[in-house]
């Protein structure tokens, strides 16, 4: 089987549905190539390759965009939709293709290509700026990216809310109007909890989590754990990068990245479990739908629900550690017991770095970014004012103030990639993780026994069946409601969190 | 600066020359992406990514082919050629573009795409077949690749010699009719020399080259040496692979691969110096011409002249080792002296593996492949008969017989990539290396003094000026004649080789 060019596809006598899949396959191939090029840039590429890589990414983005907006595709979708029985998979494929095409046709090829190149240059500048804690070196790139994304929002949703137009890419159907009350409620419930922990005066002894954890042992343990939860290492890898992430190049090639420090095992281990949760979703997408409109994940929020679930509901549970502890002890030569180690995984303490934040403060980190993004896109905040605004908001919401831009506004990769409206999906995912896990236990019974025996297959099977196998047939809100029996809300997350804090801090 | 799509290019008011460069830039981007995808597949990709990667490579090949054969490009080349002053760089750009396009337009999109996918699947099958020394597992892939390449030859040069049509891709202007007498002469001169070495009864003591050479020390020494000869490691990398190669993704991203064994430092070190010679050429191509028709290397033969020159004329010279020896001793804790070590770099002994062959027998390895390729494409040899024919020809020409397919017909990657007609360029390159080096010393004086001081800059400068900076403005034969004052021949190579054999074996 070959991947025919568009002209081959159009001249064949196959059905509109078949022609749609042929055209879509190429689009998905280019998306996978973009993922690989970006992964390579972050993990492997020599420093001086940046300019050439930016050109290549621009060309791939333009090629993908040209195919996504080609008249031939628009016509084929219409024909496929007309020919498909209502409610059939074929109708779903055509509908999902149309949704994506309708957004893309509004974006001119020039803008798509400029964005791709600005992202490549922006990422390189960010890496260097972060290393030197020098916001000024990143500022012009960020300004350029925001200008281009404002342009994108204006053509995609003329006259509408610019920020919502960007949010919709990551979380179809989400709006800042709907998110505002959710974040307000979370802040209202989380702030007193965080304060109560501080006032409880029962600090966790973190000694068992600190010491010397050699890189090679951390890597060996991480690989052992991700394999145990079901991540297929023959269809994936783990490599170092400045910022951990996961790419699904294709279902047989899912790559996790991580970073590590040798004086504390927790940041690396939970980073890897988090990315492996994403990876399990990518590896679990329906293989028969690979290279079709319905073959990818529902949304970033649902993607994040999978990473948070494996990181927190599984990886920080007592049951998981009943199984993992001997492995931990063997890899690090540690003699720490469960009662010493487990509390160190739930330390609540306002801090500066989102990806290393605890479960109680994490959503407050997201809230800071959500507020700043809204202000940037509403024109209420300039890029020059951003670092100070960041620091002030951290001081106000979390009570801590960054000492420099590397531990402040430069900490995350997202903005350097032109990803605005992405951060709120972290909170949506965190809430969905708790809600999905609670629903899975209602169906399957408590997982504690199987986790303690190192068996995670029942949970993975439930997620495969209720989340992964759907591809993108459902909208995020619909998927959560079907899988859990109720709309997405903060209740299960708050119940989970209060349970943890009660166990650790006797709140 | 962005990489506009074709439609953007055509609608602009820029000159035909500018439009040609814009269109060509995209083609070069896709070529660089192919290089990266193939590098990644050989060094990094998880095993199960193979099917998805094959699809992606098919899509990139189809996209590149579609651009190379687009009516818009053909017309733009004609306009640019008409507008360019005779003898100008602009005229050269248009002429080189036309040469490549004329070949490509004869290849249907379907065939280009099928070839790309067959190459990806073929490489994966070859890797596995080689590991298991199982030719049967590779045979159907090889048969498919040969059938597709015959189809390619038939459309490119209808009614012509199929093998010559393939040869021309790698070495513009070369023909088997011209190569036959060259190989006959080399065989006639080399066979008695190899025999004389055997009969001289003065075997080299190889003990200083054997022992335990830890991977990390081999890597550190290799990186030190390639940096010393001028390879920019901020614009390149070194990684492990089944078969050593070099890719020039862009001038700032040139990747060398190697393999190593810990009981003998020579195969890895000379593999790396060889690939670094290729890498120096890629890094030395004129930066202003990157993404233009004249911006790439002249031919594979000239490429190979650069790798052989740095591997042999430089890396196996006494002068080089006067400088390298203390580094060698430090990395490996060796106490071997120059008089012990240097002869081990010139051991002549008929062997089975081309990439580890000595200078006297190397061209005989190439001759075997040249003869087999001609027979395969003339229809005188079937794929099923190939392993036996390989073994018989090795016995006849080199006096050795492979014990299995891994050390026989499966040893090289080339055929698995659909590269037929590639091998003869190794011999052309070997001869050109000696001829270029002799010419450089005629101009600059002996390099022995500077090499002994670790200074390789004068030689590199001469190569930059006489080879690299030309991009592909010259045909291979023309480049050699301009740089050395005479047509390519075996004389300088035989003089070099006789000098070595006299020093080592007192022949």
Short mmCIF file of C-alpha atoms in Angstrom, two decimals, chain B residues 9-10 23 43 76-77 86 143 192 239 255 269 295 302 365 369 383 392 427 441 445 456 486 488 502:
data_model
loop_
_atom_site.label_atom_id
_atom_site.label_comp_id
_atom_site.label_asym_id
_atom_site.label_seq_id
_atom_site.Cartn_x
_atom_site.Cartn_y
_atom_site.Cartn_z
CA UNK B 9 5.36 32.22 -4.86
CA UNK B 10 3.63 32.36 -8.20
CA UNK B 23 10.11 26.77 -5.13
CA UNK B 43 19.37 5.44 15.21
CA UNK B 76 9.66 29.06 -13.83
CA UNK B 77 12.91 27.31 -14.78
CA UNK B 86 24.94 33.39 -20.15
CA UNK B 143 13.07 -8.27 -5.26
CA UNK B 192 49.25 -9.19 -7.64
CA UNK B 239 25.25 8.44 17.19
CA UNK B 255 24.90 13.89 11.60
CA UNK B 269 37.77 5.16 14.59
CA UNK B 295 23.77 24.25 -3.03
CA UNK B 302 33.22 13.44 -5.00
CA UNK B 365 34.99 -5.38 -2.51
CA UNK B 369 29.12 -5.37 -5.92
CA UNK B 383 17.56 -12.31 -6.45
CA UNK B 392 31.45 -17.31 -5.24
CA UNK B 427 36.04 3.48 -6.00
CA UNK B 441 50.44 18.92 -1.58
CA UNK B 445 53.81 21.66 0.05
CA UNK B 456 44.73 20.40 9.49
CA UNK B 486 44.28 15.97 -15.09
CA UNK B 488 40.50 11.10 -12.88
CA UNK B 502 56.74 -0.53 0.68
#
